[in-house]
mmCIF file of C-alpha atoms in Angstrom:
data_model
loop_
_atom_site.group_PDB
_atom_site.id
_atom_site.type_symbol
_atom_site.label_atom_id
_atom_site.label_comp_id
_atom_site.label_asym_id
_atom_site.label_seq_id
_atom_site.Cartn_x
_atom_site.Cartn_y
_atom_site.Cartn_z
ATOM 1 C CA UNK A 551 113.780 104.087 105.350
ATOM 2 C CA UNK A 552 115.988 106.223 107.380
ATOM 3 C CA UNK A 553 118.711 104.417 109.515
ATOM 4 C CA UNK A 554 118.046 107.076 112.727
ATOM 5 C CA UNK A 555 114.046 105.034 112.195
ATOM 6 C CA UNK A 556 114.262 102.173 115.174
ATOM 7 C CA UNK A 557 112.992 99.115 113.400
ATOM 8 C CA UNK A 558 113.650 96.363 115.969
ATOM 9 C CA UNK A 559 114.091 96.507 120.045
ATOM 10 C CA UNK A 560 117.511 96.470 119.738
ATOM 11 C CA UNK A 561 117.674 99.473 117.773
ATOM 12 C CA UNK A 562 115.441 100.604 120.615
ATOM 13 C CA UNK A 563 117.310 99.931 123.076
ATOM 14 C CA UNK A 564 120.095 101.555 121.503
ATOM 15 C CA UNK A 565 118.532 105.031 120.923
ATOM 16 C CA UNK A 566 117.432 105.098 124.453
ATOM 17 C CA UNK A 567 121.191 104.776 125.306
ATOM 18 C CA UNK A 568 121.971 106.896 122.828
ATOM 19 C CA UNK A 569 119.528 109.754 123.714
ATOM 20 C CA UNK A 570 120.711 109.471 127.328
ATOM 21 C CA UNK A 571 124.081 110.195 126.623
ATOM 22 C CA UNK A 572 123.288 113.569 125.550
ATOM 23 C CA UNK A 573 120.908 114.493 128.159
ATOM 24 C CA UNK A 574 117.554 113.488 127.156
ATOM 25 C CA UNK A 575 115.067 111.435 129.504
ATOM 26 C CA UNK A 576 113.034 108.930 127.417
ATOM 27 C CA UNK A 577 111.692 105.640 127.585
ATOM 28 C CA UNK A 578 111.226 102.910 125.272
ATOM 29 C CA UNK A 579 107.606 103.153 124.772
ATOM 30 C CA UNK A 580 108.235 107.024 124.189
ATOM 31 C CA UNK A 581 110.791 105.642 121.137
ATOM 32 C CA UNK A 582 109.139 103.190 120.274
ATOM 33 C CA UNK A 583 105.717 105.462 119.932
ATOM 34 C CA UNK A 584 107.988 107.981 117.678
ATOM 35 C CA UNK A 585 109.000 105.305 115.172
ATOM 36 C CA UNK A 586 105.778 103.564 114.012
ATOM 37 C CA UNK A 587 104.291 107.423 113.180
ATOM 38 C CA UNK A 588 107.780 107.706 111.595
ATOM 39 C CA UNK A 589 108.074 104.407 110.064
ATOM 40 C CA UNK A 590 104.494 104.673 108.487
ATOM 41 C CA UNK A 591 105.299 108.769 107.437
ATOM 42 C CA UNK A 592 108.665 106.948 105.441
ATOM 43 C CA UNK A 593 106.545 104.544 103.578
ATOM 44 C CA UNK A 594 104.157 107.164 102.868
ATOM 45 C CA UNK A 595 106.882 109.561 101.448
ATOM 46 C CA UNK A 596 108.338 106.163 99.730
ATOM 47 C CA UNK A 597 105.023 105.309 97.706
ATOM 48 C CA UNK A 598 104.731 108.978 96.536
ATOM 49 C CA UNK A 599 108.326 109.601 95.852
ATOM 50 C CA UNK A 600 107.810 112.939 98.431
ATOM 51 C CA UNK A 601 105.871 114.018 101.271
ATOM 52 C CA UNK A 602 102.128 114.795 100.441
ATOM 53 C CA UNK A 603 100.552 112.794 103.067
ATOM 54 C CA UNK A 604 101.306 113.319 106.949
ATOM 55 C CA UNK A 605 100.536 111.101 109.354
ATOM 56 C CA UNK A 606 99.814 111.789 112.918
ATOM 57 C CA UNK A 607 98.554 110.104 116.161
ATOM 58 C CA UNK A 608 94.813 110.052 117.142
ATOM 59 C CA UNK A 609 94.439 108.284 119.755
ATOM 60 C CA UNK A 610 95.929 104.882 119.618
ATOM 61 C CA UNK A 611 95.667 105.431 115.877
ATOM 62 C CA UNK A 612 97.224 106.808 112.793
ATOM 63 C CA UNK A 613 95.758 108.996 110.842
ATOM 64 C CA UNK A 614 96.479 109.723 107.510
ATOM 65 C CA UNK A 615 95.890 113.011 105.570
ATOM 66 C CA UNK A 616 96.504 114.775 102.280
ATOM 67 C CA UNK A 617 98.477 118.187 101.567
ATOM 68 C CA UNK A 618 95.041 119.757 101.859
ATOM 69 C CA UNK A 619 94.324 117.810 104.825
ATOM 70 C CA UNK A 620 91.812 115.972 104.195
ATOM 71 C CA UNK A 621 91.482 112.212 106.040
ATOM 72 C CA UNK A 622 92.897 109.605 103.426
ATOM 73 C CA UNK A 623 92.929 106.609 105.912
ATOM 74 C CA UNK A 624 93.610 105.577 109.503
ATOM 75 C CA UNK A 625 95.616 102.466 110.889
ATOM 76 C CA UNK A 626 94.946 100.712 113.707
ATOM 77 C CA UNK A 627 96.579 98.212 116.268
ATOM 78 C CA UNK A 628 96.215 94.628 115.979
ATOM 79 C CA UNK A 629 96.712 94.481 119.850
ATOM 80 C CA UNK A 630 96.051 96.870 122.688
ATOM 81 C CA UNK A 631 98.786 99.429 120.946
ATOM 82 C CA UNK A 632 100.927 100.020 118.965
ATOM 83 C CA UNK A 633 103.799 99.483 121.146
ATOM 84 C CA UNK A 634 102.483 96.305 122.099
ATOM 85 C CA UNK A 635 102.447 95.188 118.288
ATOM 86 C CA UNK A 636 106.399 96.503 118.220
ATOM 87 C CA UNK A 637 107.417 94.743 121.147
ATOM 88 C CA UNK A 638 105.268 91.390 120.227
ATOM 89 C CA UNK A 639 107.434 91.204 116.604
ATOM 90 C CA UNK A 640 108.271 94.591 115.201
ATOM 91 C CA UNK A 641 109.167 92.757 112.092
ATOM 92 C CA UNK A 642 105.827 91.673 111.303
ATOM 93 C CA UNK A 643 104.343 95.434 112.301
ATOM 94 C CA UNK A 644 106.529 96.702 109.695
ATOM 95 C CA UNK A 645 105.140 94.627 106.768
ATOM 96 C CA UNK A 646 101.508 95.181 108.069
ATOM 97 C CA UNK A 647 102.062 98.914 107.830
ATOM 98 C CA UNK A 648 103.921 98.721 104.351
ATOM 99 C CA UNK A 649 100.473 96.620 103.265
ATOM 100 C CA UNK A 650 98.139 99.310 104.714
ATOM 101 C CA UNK A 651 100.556 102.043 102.740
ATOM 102 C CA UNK A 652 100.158 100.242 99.451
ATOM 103 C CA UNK A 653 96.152 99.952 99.947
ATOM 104 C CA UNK A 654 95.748 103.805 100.726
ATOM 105 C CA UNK A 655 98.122 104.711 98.249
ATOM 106 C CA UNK A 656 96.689 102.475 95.833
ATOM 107 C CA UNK A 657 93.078 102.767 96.402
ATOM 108 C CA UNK A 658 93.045 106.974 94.733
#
């Protein structure tokens, strides 16, 4: 997974910072938001060594689709969001989303 990914709240907090620095306005939940779609698009691209499947927010929910678009799968929160399930223990989010990638990979 890529290093620029934030995978814990103090990687978080950092790109905040780091964002700041060069101008851009954004909060946490905005970051935070950004890196389970990208986190889940990684272990996508991971499981079929290259990008075929994009994901993409619906809702409070990620959708998953094919090259030809069509609907492969969707993941949802445990809690009330997805941010809420990063901030609770992003740790644990992570390996729930790298189970859900190896049951929609593995279930075509």
């Amino acid at each position: 997974m890529s290093v620029e990914i934030p995978q814990s709240m103090d990687d978080v907090v950092m790109q905040v910072a780091q964002r700041k620095l060069h101008g851009e306005q954004v909060t946490e939940n905005e970051v935070i938001h950004g890196a389970v779609r990208d986190i889940l698009q990684a272990l996508f691209d991971e499981a079929l060594e290259g990008h075929y499947d994009d994901v993409k927010w619906s809702g409070e929910r990620l959708l998953v689709t094919d090259f030809m678009g069509k609907k492969v799968g969707e993941v949802s929160p445990q809690g009330a969001s997805f941010v809420a399930d990063f901030r609770e223990n992003a740790d644990a989010l992570i390996l729930r989303l790298e189970e859900e990638t190896t049951k929609l990979v593995g279930g075509r």
